Coordinates of C-alpha atoms in Angstrom, one line a residue:
X1 CA 82.5 33.2 -32.4
X2 CA 84.1 30.6 -31.2
X3 CA 85.2 27.3 -32.8
X4 CA 82.9 25.5 -32.0
X5 CA 80.1 28.3 -33.0
X6 CA 80.2 28.0 -36.5
X7 CA 78.8 25.9 -39.4
X8 CA 82.9 25.5 -40.9
X9 CA 85.9 25.9 -38.6
X10 CA 88.2 28.1 -39.8
X11 CA 91.2 26.0 -38.9
X12 CA 93.7 27.8 -39.4
X13 CA 92.8 30.9 -38.1
X14 CA 92.1 28.8 -35.1
X15 CA 96.2 27.6 -34.9
X16 CA 97.3 31.4 -35.9
X17 CA 95.7 32.2 -32.9
X18 CA 97.1 29.5 -30.9
X19 CA 100.7 30.3 -32.4
X20 CA 100.3 34.0 -31.2
X21 CA 99.1 33.6 -28.0
X22 CA 102.1 31.2 -27.7
X23 CA 104.8 33.5 -28.4
X24 CA 103.5 36.4 -25.7
X25 CA 103.3 33.5 -23.2
X26 CA 106.7 32.4 -24.2
X27 CA 107.8 36.2 -24.3
X28 CA 106.6 36.6 -20.9
X29 CA 107.6 33.3 -19.1
X30 CA 111.1 33.6 -20.9
X31 CA 111.0 37.0 -19.1
X32 CA 110.7 35.9 -15.6
X33 CA 113.5 32.9 -16.0
X34 CA 115.9 35.2 -17.5
X35 CA 114.9 38.0 -14.6
X36 CA 115.9 35.0 -12.0
X37 CA 118.5 34.0 -13.3
X38 CA 120.0 37.8 -13.7
X39 CA 119.7 38.5 -9.7
X40 CA 122.7 37.3 -8.9
X41 CA 124.7 39.0 -12.0
X42 CA 123.3 42.3 -11.1
X43 CA 123.7 42.0 -7.1
X44 CA 127.0 42.1 -8.3
X45 CA 127.0 44.9 -10.8
X46 CA 124.8 47.4 -8.7
X47 CA 126.6 46.2 -5.7
X48 CA 123.4 45.4 -4.5
X49 CA 121.7 42.8 -2.0
X50 CA 119.6 40.4 -2.7
X51 CA 116.7 42.1 -0.5
X52 CA 117.5 44.5 -3.2
X53 CA 117.8 43.2 -6.7
X54 CA 114.6 41.0 -5.8
X55 CA 112.7 44.0 -6.8
X56 CA 113.8 43.4 -10.5
X57 CA 111.4 40.5 -10.4
X58 CA 109.1 41.7 -7.3
X59 CA 107.9 44.6 -8.9
X60 CA 107.0 43.1 -12.6
X61 CA 105.2 40.7 -10.5
X62 CA 103.3 43.0 -8.0
X63 CA 102.5 45.4 -12.0
X64 CA 101.1 42.1 -13.9
X65 CA 99.6 40.5 -10.0
X66 CA 97.3 44.5 -10.1
X67 CA 96.8 45.2 -13.8
X68 CA 96.0 42.0 -15.4
X69 CA 92.6 41.6 -14.2
X70 CA 92.0 45.1 -15.0
X71 CA 93.2 44.0 -18.4
X72 CA 90.8 41.1 -18.9
X73 CA 87.7 43.4 -18.2
X74 CA 89.3 45.8 -20.7
X75 CA 89.3 42.5 -23.2
X76 CA 85.8 42.2 -21.9
X77 CA 84.1 45.6 -22.7
X78 CA 86.9 47.3 -25.5
X79 CA 87.7 43.7 -27.8
X80 CA 90.3 41.6 -27.0
X81 CA 92.3 42.8 -29.8
X82 CA 93.2 46.0 -29.7
X83 CA 93.8 45.4 -25.6
X84 CA 96.2 42.2 -26.7
X85 CA 98.4 43.9 -29.4
X86 CA 98.6 46.7 -27.5
X87 CA 100.4 44.7 -24.9
X88 CA 103.1 43.6 -27.5
X89 CA 103.9 47.4 -28.2
X90 CA 104.2 48.8 -24.5
X91 CA 105.8 45.6 -24.0
X92 CA 108.7 46.1 -27.0
X93 CA 108.7 49.7 -25.0
X94 CA 109.7 48.2 -21.7
X95 CA 112.3 46.2 -23.2
X96 CA 114.7 49.2 -24.8
X97 CA 114.0 51.5 -21.7
X98 CA 115.6 48.1 -19.5
X99 CA 118.3 47.6 -21.7
X100 CA 119.2 51.6 -21.5
X101 CA 118.9 51.7 -17.7
X102 CA 121.9 52.9 -16.2
X103 CA 121.1 52.5 -12.1
X104 CA 119.2 49.9 -10.0
X105 CA 115.8 52.4 -9.6
X106 CA 116.0 52.9 -13.1
X107 CA 115.8 49.0 -14.3
X108 CA 113.3 48.7 -11.2
X109 CA 111.1 51.4 -13.0
X110 CA 111.2 50.6 -16.8
X111 CA 110.2 47.1 -15.7
X112 CA 107.0 48.5 -14.4
X113 CA 106.2 49.5 -17.9
X114 CA 107.5 46.1 -19.3
X115 CA 104.8 44.3 -17.2
X116 CA 102.3 46.5 -18.2
X117 CA 102.8 45.6 -21.4
X118 CA 103.4 41.5 -19.9
X119 CA 100.2 42.1 -18.1
X120 CA 97.0 43.2 -21.4
X121 CA 99.0 40.2 -23.3
X122 CA 99.0 37.3 -20.4
X123 CA 95.7 38.1 -19.1
X124 CA 94.4 37.9 -22.6
X125 CA 95.6 34.9 -23.8
X126 CA 93.7 31.9 -22.6
X127 CA 90.4 33.9 -23.6
X128 CA 91.4 34.5 -26.5
X129 CA 91.9 30.5 -27.1
X130 CA 89.0 29.5 -25.5
X131 CA 86.7 31.9 -27.9
X132 CA 88.4 30.1 -30.6
X133 CA 88.6 27.1 -30.2
X134 CA 84.9 24.6 -29.4
X135 CA 85.1 23.6 -26.4
X136 CA 86.1 19.8 -26.7
X137 CA 89.3 20.2 -27.9
X138 CA 89.9 23.4 -24.8
X139 CA 92.1 20.9 -23.0
X140 CA 94.0 20.1 -26.1
X141 CA 94.7 23.6 -27.0
X142 CA 95.1 24.4 -23.7
X143 CA 97.9 21.9 -23.4
X144 CA 99.8 23.1 -27.0
X145 CA 99.1 26.6 -25.5
X146 CA 101.5 25.4 -22.2
X147 CA 104.7 23.9 -24.0
X148 CA 104.6 27.5 -25.1
X149 CA 105.5 28.5 -20.9
X150 CA 107.4 25.4 -20.4
X151 CA 109.4 26.8 -23.7
X152 CA 109.6 29.8 -22.3
X153 CA 110.6 29.2 -18.2
X154 CA 113.5 26.9 -21.0
X155 CA 114.7 28.8 -23.0
X156 CA 115.1 31.2 -20.8
X157 CA 118.2 30.0 -18.4
X158 CA 119.8 28.6 -20.8
X159 CA 119.6 32.4 -23.6
X160 CA 120.0 34.2 -20.6
X161 CA 123.2 31.9 -19.4
X162 CA 124.6 32.7 -23.1
X163 CA 123.6 36.1 -22.6
X164 CA 125.2 37.0 -19.5
X165 CA 128.2 35.3 -20.0
X166 CA 129.0 36.7 -23.2
X167 CA 127.4 40.2 -24.0
X168 CA 126.4 41.3 -20.6
X169 CA 123.3 41.6 -18.7
X170 CA 121.7 44.4 -20.7
X171 CA 121.8 42.3 -23.7
X172 CA 118.9 39.6 -22.1
X173 CA 116.4 43.0 -23.1
X174 CA 116.9 44.2 -26.7
X175 CA 118.1 40.6 -27.6
X176 CA 114.6 39.6 -27.0
X177 CA 113.1 43.2 -28.8
X178 CA 112.8 41.3 -32.8
X179 CA 110.3 38.8 -31.1
X180 CA 107.9 41.5 -29.2
X181 CA 107.9 43.4 -32.7
X182 CA 106.5 40.4 -34.5
X183 CA 104.2 39.7 -32.3
X184 CA 102.8 43.1 -32.1
X185 CA 103.0 43.0 -35.9
X186 CA 100.7 39.9 -36.3
X187 CA 98.2 40.7 -33.5
X188 CA 97.4 43.9 -35.3
X189 CA 97.0 42.7 -38.8
X190 CA 96.1 38.9 -38.2
X191 CA 93.6 38.4 -35.3
X192 CA 89.7 39.4 -35.6
X193 CA 87.8 42.0 -33.3
X194 CA 86.0 39.8 -30.9
X195 CA 82.5 41.8 -30.0
X196 CA 82.6 43.9 -26.7
X197 CA 79.5 42.1 -24.4
X198 CA 78.3 45.5 -25.2
X199 CA 76.7 48.5 -26.6
X200 CA 77.8 51.1 -23.6
X201 CA 80.9 50.0 -21.7
X202 CA 81.8 51.9 -18.6
X203 CA 85.3 50.4 -17.2
X204 CA 85.6 50.2 -13.1
X205 CA 88.2 52.6 -13.1
X206 CA 87.9 53.0 -8.6
X207 CA 88.1 48.8 -8.3
X208 CA 91.3 48.5 -10.7
X209 CA 92.7 51.6 -8.3
X210 CA 91.7 50.1 -5.8
X211 CA 93.0 46.6 -6.3
X212 CA 96.7 47.5 -7.5
X213 CA 97.1 49.9 -4.0
X214 CA 96.1 47.3 -2.2
X215 CA 97.7 45.0 -3.6
X216 CA 101.1 46.8 -4.0
X217 CA 100.6 47.7 -0.1
X218 CA 100.0 44.2 1.3
X219 CA 103.1 43.1 -1.0
X220 CA 105.4 45.6 -0.2
X221 CA 105.2 45.6 3.6
X222 CA 105.8 42.0 3.8
X223 CA 109.0 42.1 1.4
X224 CA 109.7 45.0 3.9
X225 CA 108.8 43.8 7.1
X226 CA 112.1 41.8 8.3
X227 CA 114.5 44.8 7.2
X228 CA 112.2 47.9 9.0
X229 CA 110.7 45.8 11.5
X230 CA 107.3 44.2 11.6
X231 CA 106.2 46.7 14.1
X232 CA 107.2 49.9 12.6
X233 CA 105.2 52.8 12.0
X234 CA 105.9 52.7 8.0
X235 CA 105.0 48.6 8.2
X236 CA 101.9 49.4 9.6
X237 CA 100.5 52.5 7.7
X238 CA 100.9 49.9 5.2
X239 CA 99.0 46.9 5.7
X240 CA 96.4 49.9 7.2
X241 CA 96.6 51.2 3.8
X242 CA 96.7 47.6 2.1
X243 CA 93.7 46.4 4.6
X244 CA 91.8 50.3 3.6
X245 CA 92.1 50.0 -0.1
X246 CA 91.4 45.8 -0.3
X247 CA 87.8 46.7 1.7
X248 CA 87.2 49.4 -0.5
X249 CA 87.6 46.7 -3.8
X250 CA 85.2 44.4 -1.9
X251 CA 82.4 47.0 -1.8
X252 CA 83.2 48.6 -4.5
X253 CA 82.8 45.7 -7.0
X254 CA 79.5 44.6 -5.4
X255 CA 77.9 48.1 -6.3
X256 CA 79.0 48.6 -9.8
X257 CA 77.4 47.5 -13.4
X258 CA 80.3 46.0 -14.9
X259 CA 82.8 45.1 -12.0
X260 CA 87.1 43.9 -12.7
X261 CA 86.3 41.6 -10.9
X262 CA 82.4 39.6 -11.0
X263 CA 82.3 38.5 -7.8
X264 CA 79.5 36.0 -8.6
X265 CA 82.3 34.0 -9.9
X266 CA 83.5 32.9 -6.9
X267 CA 79.9 31.0 -5.6
X268 CA 81.3 28.1 -8.4
X269 CA 83.7 26.2 -6.6
X270 CA 84.9 24.0 -9.3
X271 CA 85.9 28.1 -10.1
X272 CA 86.8 29.3 -6.9
X273 CA 88.7 25.9 -5.8
X274 CA 90.5 26.4 -8.9
X275 CA 91.8 30.2 -8.5
X276 CA 93.1 29.9 -4.9
X277 CA 94.7 26.7 -5.7
X278 CA 96.7 28.6 -8.5
X279 CA 97.6 31.0 -6.3
X280 CA 99.0 28.8 -4.3
X281 CA 100.7 26.4 -7.0
X282 CA 102.6 29.6 -7.3
X283 CA 103.8 31.0 -4.1
X284 CA 106.0 27.4 -4.1
X285 CA 106.9 27.5 -7.1
X286 CA 108.7 31.4 -7.2
X287 CA 111.0 29.7 -4.6
X288 CA 113.2 27.5 -6.9
X289 CA 113.3 30.4 -9.7
X290 CA 114.0 32.8 -7.2
X291 CA 116.3 30.1 -5.1
X292 CA 117.7 28.0 -7.6
X293 CA 120.0 30.5 -9.5
X294 CA 121.3 32.0 -5.6
X295 CA 122.3 28.8 -4.6
X296 CA 124.0 27.7 -8.0
X297 CA 125.9 31.0 -8.9
X298 CA 126.3 31.8 -6.0
X299 CA 126.4 28.6 -3.4
X300 CA 128.3 26.1 -6.4
X301 CA 130.3 28.8 -7.7
X302 CA 128.4 27.8 -11.5
X303 CA 128.8 29.8 -14.6
X304 CA 125.5 31.7 -15.7
X305 CA 125.5 29.3 -19.2
X306 CA 125.3 25.5 -17.1
X307 CA 122.6 26.7 -14.4
X308 CA 120.9 28.3 -16.9
X309 CA 121.4 24.5 -18.6
X310 CA 120.4 23.0 -15.0
X311 CA 117.4 25.0 -14.7
X312 CA 116.2 23.7 -18.5
X313 CA 115.5 20.1 -17.5
X314 CA 112.4 21.8 -15.4
X315 CA 111.2 23.8 -17.7
X316 CA 111.2 20.9 -20.6
X317 CA 109.4 18.3 -18.7
X318 CA 106.7 20.7 -18.0
X319 CA 106.7 21.7 -21.8
X320 CA 106.7 18.4 -22.9
X321 CA 103.8 17.1 -20.6
X322 CA 101.5 20.1 -20.6
X323 CA 99.6 18.8 -24.3
X324 CA 99.3 14.7 -22.1
X325 CA 98.3 16.5 -19.2
X326 CA 95.4 18.5 -21.5
X327 CA 94.9 15.1 -23.1
X328 CA 94.0 13.8 -19.7
X329 CA 91.7 16.7 -18.7
X330 CA 89.5 16.0 -21.8
X331 CA 88.9 13.0 -20.9
X332 CA 88.8 12.6 -17.0
X333 CA 88.6 16.4 -16.0
X334 CA 91.1 18.1 -13.4
X335 CA 91.0 17.2 -9.4
X336 CA 93.3 13.8 -10.4
X337 CA 95.9 15.4 -12.1
X338 CA 96.0 18.7 -10.4
X339 CA 96.7 17.1 -7.3
X340 CA 99.4 14.8 -9.1
X341 CA 100.3 17.3 -10.3
X342 CA 101.1 19.4 -6.4
X343 CA 102.0 16.4 -4.9
X344 CA 105.0 15.7 -7.5
X345 CA 106.4 19.4 -7.0
X346 CA 106.6 19.0 -2.9
X347 CA 107.9 15.7 -3.5
X348 CA 110.7 17.7 -5.4
X349 CA 111.1 20.6 -3.1
X350 CA 111.9 18.2 -0.6
X351 CA 114.2 16.6 -2.7
X352 CA 115.8 19.7 -3.1
X353 CA 116.3 20.8 0.8
X354 CA 118.2 18.1 0.6
X355 CA 120.8 19.2 -1.9
X356 CA 123.9 20.2 0.0
X357 CA 127.7 21.9 -1.1
X358 CA 128.6 19.5 -2.6
X359 CA 125.9 17.3 -4.6
X360 CA 126.8 16.5 -8.1
X361 CA 124.7 18.3 -11.5
X362 CA 122.9 14.5 -12.1
X363 CA 121.4 14.6 -8.0
X364 CA 120.4 18.7 -9.0
X365 CA 119.6 18.1 -12.8
X366 CA 116.9 14.8 -11.2
X367 CA 115.4 16.6 -8.3
X368 CA 114.5 20.0 -10.7
X369 CA 113.0 16.9 -13.2
X370 CA 110.3 15.5 -10.5
X371 CA 109.3 19.5 -10.0
X372 CA 108.7 19.9 -13.5
X373 CA 106.9 16.5 -13.9
X374 CA 104.2 17.9 -11.1
X375 CA 104.1 21.3 -13.2
X376 CA 103.5 20.3 -16.8
X377 CA 100.5 17.9 -14.9
X378 CA 99.2 20.7 -13.0
X379 CA 99.5 23.2 -15.1
X380 CA 96.5 23.2 -18.0
X381 CA 94.3 21.2 -16.3
X382 CA 93.9 23.7 -13.5
X383 CA 93.5 26.5 -16.0
X384 CA 91.2 24.6 -18.3
X385 CA 89.0 24.2 -15.0
X386 CA 89.1 28.0 -15.1
X387 CA 88.6 28.7 -18.4
X388 CA 85.3 26.0 -18.0
X389 CA 83.3 27.0 -15.0
X390 CA 82.3 31.0 -16.1
X391 CA 79.7 32.0 -19.1
X392 CA 81.1 33.7 -22.6
X393 CA 81.2 37.3 -21.6
X394 CA 83.4 36.4 -18.4
X395 CA 86.0 34.7 -21.0
X396 CA 88.4 37.3 -20.3
X397 CA 88.1 38.1 -16.4
X398 CA 88.3 34.3 -17.0
X399 CA 91.7 34.6 -18.4
X400 CA 93.2 37.4 -16.2
X401 CA 91.8 34.7 -13.1
X402 CA 94.1 32.6 -14.6
X403 CA 97.4 34.9 -14.0
X404 CA 96.2 36.7 -11.6
X405 CA 96.9 34.0 -9.0
X406 CA 99.3 33.2 -10.4
X407 CA 101.4 36.3 -10.3
X408 CA 99.6 37.1 -6.8
X409 CA 100.9 33.7 -5.6
X410 CA 104.6 34.7 -7.4
X411 CA 104.6 37.6 -5.6
X412 CA 103.9 36.9 -2.2
X413 CA 105.6 33.9 -2.3
X414 CA 108.5 35.7 -3.6
X415 CA 108.3 38.6 -0.8
X416 CA 108.3 35.9 1.6
X417 CA 111.0 33.5 0.6
X418 CA 113.1 37.1 0.4
X419 CA 112.7 38.1 3.6
X420 CA 113.9 34.1 5.0
X421 CA 116.6 34.0 3.1
X422 CA 118.5 37.2 3.7
X423 CA 116.9 36.3 7.8
X424 CA 118.8 32.8 8.0
X425 CA 121.6 33.6 5.6
X426 CA 122.6 36.2 8.3
X427 CA 121.6 33.7 10.9
X428 CA 124.1 30.5 9.3
X429 CA 127.0 33.8 8.7
X430 CA 127.5 34.2 12.7
X431 CA 127.1 30.8 13.6
X432 CA 129.6 29.7 10.6
X433 CA 132.0 32.5 11.2
X434 CA 131.7 31.7 15.1
X435 CA 133.3 27.8 14.2
X436 CA 135.8 28.8 12.0
X437 CA 135.0 29.5 8.3
X438 CA 135.8 33.2 6.6
X439 CA 135.8 34.4 2.8
X440 CA 134.2 32.8 0.3
X441 CA 132.9 29.6 2.1
X442 CA 131.7 31.4 4.6
X443 CA 129.7 33.3 2.0
X444 CA 128.5 30.1 0.0
X445 CA 128.3 27.7 2.9
X446 CA 125.7 30.7 4.8
X447 CA 124.0 31.1 1.2
X448 CA 123.4 27.6 0.7
X449 CA 121.7 27.3 4.6
X450 CA 119.3 29.9 4.2
X451 CA 118.4 29.1 0.6
X452 CA 117.8 25.5 2.6
X453 CA 115.1 27.3 5.2
X454 CA 113.7 29.6 2.9
X455 CA 112.4 26.3 1.0
X456 CA 110.4 25.8 3.6
X457 CA 107.7 28.6 2.5
X458 CA 107.3 26.6 -1.0
X459 CA 107.1 23.0 0.7
X460 CA 104.2 25.0 3.4
X461 CA 102.4 27.2 0.3
X462 CA 102.7 23.3 -1.7
X463 CA 100.9 21.2 0.9
X464 CA 98.2 24.6 1.2
X465 CA 97.9 24.0 -2.5
X466 CA 97.0 20.6 -2.3
X467 CA 94.8 20.7 0.1
X468 CA 92.7 23.0 -1.6
X469 CA 92.1 21.0 -4.2
X470 CA 91.2 17.8 -1.6
X471 CA 88.8 19.7 -0.3
X472 CA 86.8 21.1 -3.2
X473 CA 84.7 20.5 -5.2
X474 CA 85.8 17.2 -8.1
X475 CA 86.6 17.6 -11.6
X476 CA 84.4 17.1 -15.1
X477 CA 85.5 16.8 -18.3
X478 CA 86.5 20.4 -19.6
X479 CA 84.3 21.6 -21.1
X480 CA 80.9 19.3 -20.7
X481 CA 79.2 21.9 -18.4

């Protein structure tokens, strides 16, 4: 039962749930920020280019994209506690396997295992909060939860920098294992099981398979199109496969009595607007988390620790502002806050494009601060808009709809940005070589040029998200439906 349904609220249990969910989100977001920071290091260790090491992050996000809606629906049908706790256990196994990887293919494969666990925790966290806290405190609770996302993104670069500088790349996996195991123990022993929404659950296995296969085919095609050629048989086959599978997914979802995604939810304009906005915002945001480590470590030759501390500024601002944004959302609704957050993020991206080979750490930090403030104002209000626009028996699905468009946006943005970065870096390499540049100076300048051009993908995605928000239905205070 939710906190709003009980005669006497169990505040201790509410905080236990919130802290447990915050632990899962902290682990997941820390993973993404540490992994992105490690990409330049992994590129050197395994002697692979950005287009290959990109898959350490991309395969994780792709797996999340394909499984989170499935995880959310499994929680609705089978009970959220068991699915959530299982996610912690699988995530822990993935950490162990990644720390033991001997080559790049193994590391990419083991990241799939880790992401499968992350999908179960990430997809159900907001549902656990929403069913525990009363509607009038949803924004506040989600805002506090948002602090864990900021903390994960903020501590990831700093911790990753220390670990990479002192203990090597394997430590970024095994050093997080104790916290992940502790999360699994707490979730299994302390959380209360939710009541399944039906006495005869039937899982939509075909819908889940069509969704995962269609998304995977699409994103692999986008990532490999520049390398293999957009009209090559391989890319055309992936495009056709994606079209067939995603079309089949829509057909199955319309006919099955217990679908992975209830398409009727998209009849709600607040839900549809917030979901699409989520996709475009994170397609924009991922550009910074992926590109900045390359700019700082390879373009500017800064050590991982210094780079990590600079990236912490953005995440710290986001985490500190999330509770304030949650409280404001409870009072004035989400639309103004979401639009302001996206606008500030676009401004931050434009400022980052102006960073050259001689930008000072202060300039870099101030630009990242603007992005962090924008993310802080966007995140919680948009989450609350999604969770506040669905019926109680679809909260698991809605919870996954917070994370799935986020992961899909990150995967699509990452695939496109990776292509543009490699393409433009090669362009600048040829041009600068003709001008007489060579060696490390040539590589640094070419990468910085590619970095600036690739950011246009993020800026365009940000403007698309802002347009969707401004054209969508106006926001109302979360929980007062």
